[in-house]
Amino acid sequence: MPVSAAEWVYVVHDGDTLWDFSIKNLKNSSRWQDLQKINRIENPKKMQPGMKIRVPLAWVKETPVEAEVIAVIGSAVLTLIDSTVQPVAIGTRINLGDQLSVGHASSLSIKFADGSVITLYERSSVQFNHLSQFGESGMVDTRFRLNRGRVDTRAIPAKGAASRFEIQTPSAITAVRGTEFRTTVIDVDDVSRIEVIKGKVVVSGQSKTRAIAAGYGTRVSPGKIPLAPKKLLSAPVLHSIPDAVRTLNWSLGWSKIPKSKGYRIELSSSNDFVVLLWSRVTESLQTTLPEVPDGQYFIRVRGVDSLGIEGLPRVAPLLLDVHPQPPLPLKPLNEQILRGKLPDFQWTQSADAVTYRLQLSASEDFSAPLLIDNEKITKASYSSGDALTDGVYYWRVASVSASSELGPFSAVRSFKKEPIPKAPEVLLVPEKETLTVSLAGSKEQQYQVQISTVERFDVLLLDKFTRQKEMTFDRVSDLQYMRIRVVESDGYEGPWGATQLIYPPQDNRWLHIIGVGVLGLLLL
């Protein structure tokens, strides 16, 4: 005889009696005799193991069951049926009629009697309308109302005709029999959005029912029928993620999904996202992560279309190792040009550091032999009198904690070592009334020229910056002093050259007077 949809089929275990079974599972235990007739059981006190007993669902007793909070991040409160309000923690029991409210930047997960799990996100509000179980059949009736917020559902497949898992919203009813899906209600307009990841759900609104298969979603407005199933956006392609993220403010990026209007990013410590640590929605194609303790995490990214329906997710493992936090490099400045001895290195102090590790290399990836690799530096600075050959160098610094853990290195900074410019070569060409100065050097070089009446250059007649290679000065009646030095494009001032003497022009008037006098004498 075929089994009716309104029947429960029980498989007999060793030691079962029809009487004990009826006590445990039937509303009226005296119906054991009816069961004996229906199933043609010869000996109700000793039934054959493996035998199947057909039980009308109407006879099976329905008992209240509790749901249990299995994970909490942040805050949530439970309002009991007697209006008592209590904070929610792991292990909190939820009963028929209770109402749950999730706080800002919070999330929690609830496990029902059949093993189904839901995760509620920030600012969600849920009313539990029905929590019951049919005897020991394993059939569970779970129904609740999502007034606002978001919920992820991982429903266990139904174990019988009486099993039910149903989510009611202000605009729709979603019924499932084993699936993974998401439900969102925006309290501004009470519009519901349902997105199916696995299995199938049935969505009802205004007496219209639509079956939504995996990979599709729908949108239901109050007073309207559900939209026809809409294909979910494909999962985004994430940009390369390093084996371990060791850089502060590291950005996660992904490729654009056609027809997407935004993206939801979520962070969890487990790949099932039962516990949600962080979530954000952005229109950008990248995001920086929140500051969380070092450890293994999982990142989940999905697109959001113009209807607010969220697409298929992309999940990836993410190992964070950014502590102890590195200091911020201060000196030398990035790409600074230096001359002379090795510079003094300076950086900010890190609260996580007991000592610091400084590295200096001639290669940007620090693959070349390290010129400095010191992890015993106790101050936020380091000085060395060592000399460097001319070239470009790279440096970075990291914090070392009290437990000797080396944190990530800071951003790499570079500087360029250039030679100290030589004093300019000067050629003086005196004329009768002028002095021409010629300089040897490149076109890019600039010169500073000073002329003074005193050798110490305390009083300056001229202080000029010029790129001219040749200059002409008038010779005056007093002795003057001149000095010249090279000034590089970065402002570095080279050494002064040798002081040049500018003699007054020769005065031949006395020779003219003597000549006239001698000629006068000769004419006498």
Short mmCIF file of C-alpha atoms in Angstrom, two decimals, residues 152 179-182 194-199 212-217 230-238 254-260 262-266 273 299-305 308-316:
data_model
loop_
_atom_site.label_atom_id
_atom_site.label_comp_id
_atom_site.label_asym_id
_atom_site.label_seq_id
_atom_site.Cartn_x
_atom_site.Cartn_y
_atom_site.Cartn_z
CA ASP A 152 21.44 33.58 6.01
CA THR A 179 18.55 24.52 1.15
CA GLU A 180 20.91 27.48 1.62
CA PHE A 181 19.52 30.92 0.95
CA ARG A 182 19.51 34.55 2.08
CA ILE A 194 15.48 36.23 -1.42
CA GLU A 195 18.60 34.71 -2.97
CA VAL A 196 19.06 30.94 -3.25
CA ILE A 197 22.56 29.47 -3.13
CA LYS A 198 21.73 25.75 -2.86
CA GLY A 199 18.53 23.76 -3.21
CA ILE A 212 13.21 29.87 -6.86
CA ALA A 213 16.04 27.50 -7.81
CA ALA A 214 19.69 27.68 -6.83
CA GLY A 215 21.48 30.54 -8.54
CA TYR A 216 18.36 32.70 -8.74
CA GLY A 217 16.68 35.32 -6.58
CA LYS A 230 16.26 36.55 -11.65
CA LYS A 231 19.65 34.99 -12.25
CA LEU A 232 22.13 35.94 -9.54
CA LEU A 233 25.26 37.87 -10.44
CA SER A 234 28.27 35.63 -10.91
CA ALA A 235 30.86 35.39 -8.15
CA PRO A 236 33.60 38.04 -8.47
CA VAL A 237 37.18 37.17 -9.39
CA LEU A 238 39.45 38.24 -6.54
CA TRP A 254 38.41 42.15 -7.39
CA SER A 255 37.32 42.42 -11.02
CA LYS A 256 34.12 44.23 -11.95
CA ILE A 257 30.99 42.10 -12.37
CA PRO A 258 28.81 43.16 -15.32
CA LYS A 259 25.49 44.76 -14.23
CA SER A 260 26.63 45.13 -10.62
CA GLY A 262 27.90 47.49 -5.62
CA TYR A 263 29.61 44.76 -3.62
CA ARG A 264 29.21 43.23 -0.17
CA ILE A 265 32.37 42.14 1.64
CA GLU A 266 32.29 39.99 4.78
CA PHE A 273 30.51 32.26 8.17
CA ILE A 299 36.79 36.71 3.17
CA ARG A 300 33.52 36.59 1.21
CA VAL A 301 32.65 38.96 -1.64
CA ARG A 302 29.51 39.13 -3.80
CA GLY A 303 27.95 41.62 -6.17
CA VAL A 304 24.71 43.56 -5.68
CA ASP A 305 22.50 44.34 -8.68
CA GLY A 308 19.42 45.08 -4.40
CA ILE A 309 19.57 41.32 -5.04
CA GLU A 310 22.96 39.95 -4.00
CA GLY A 311 24.83 37.49 -6.17
CA LEU A 312 26.84 34.32 -5.77
CA PRO A 313 29.69 34.63 -3.28
CA ARG A 314 33.41 34.18 -3.68
CA VAL A 315 35.10 32.85 -0.53
CA ALA A 316 38.87 32.84 0.00
#
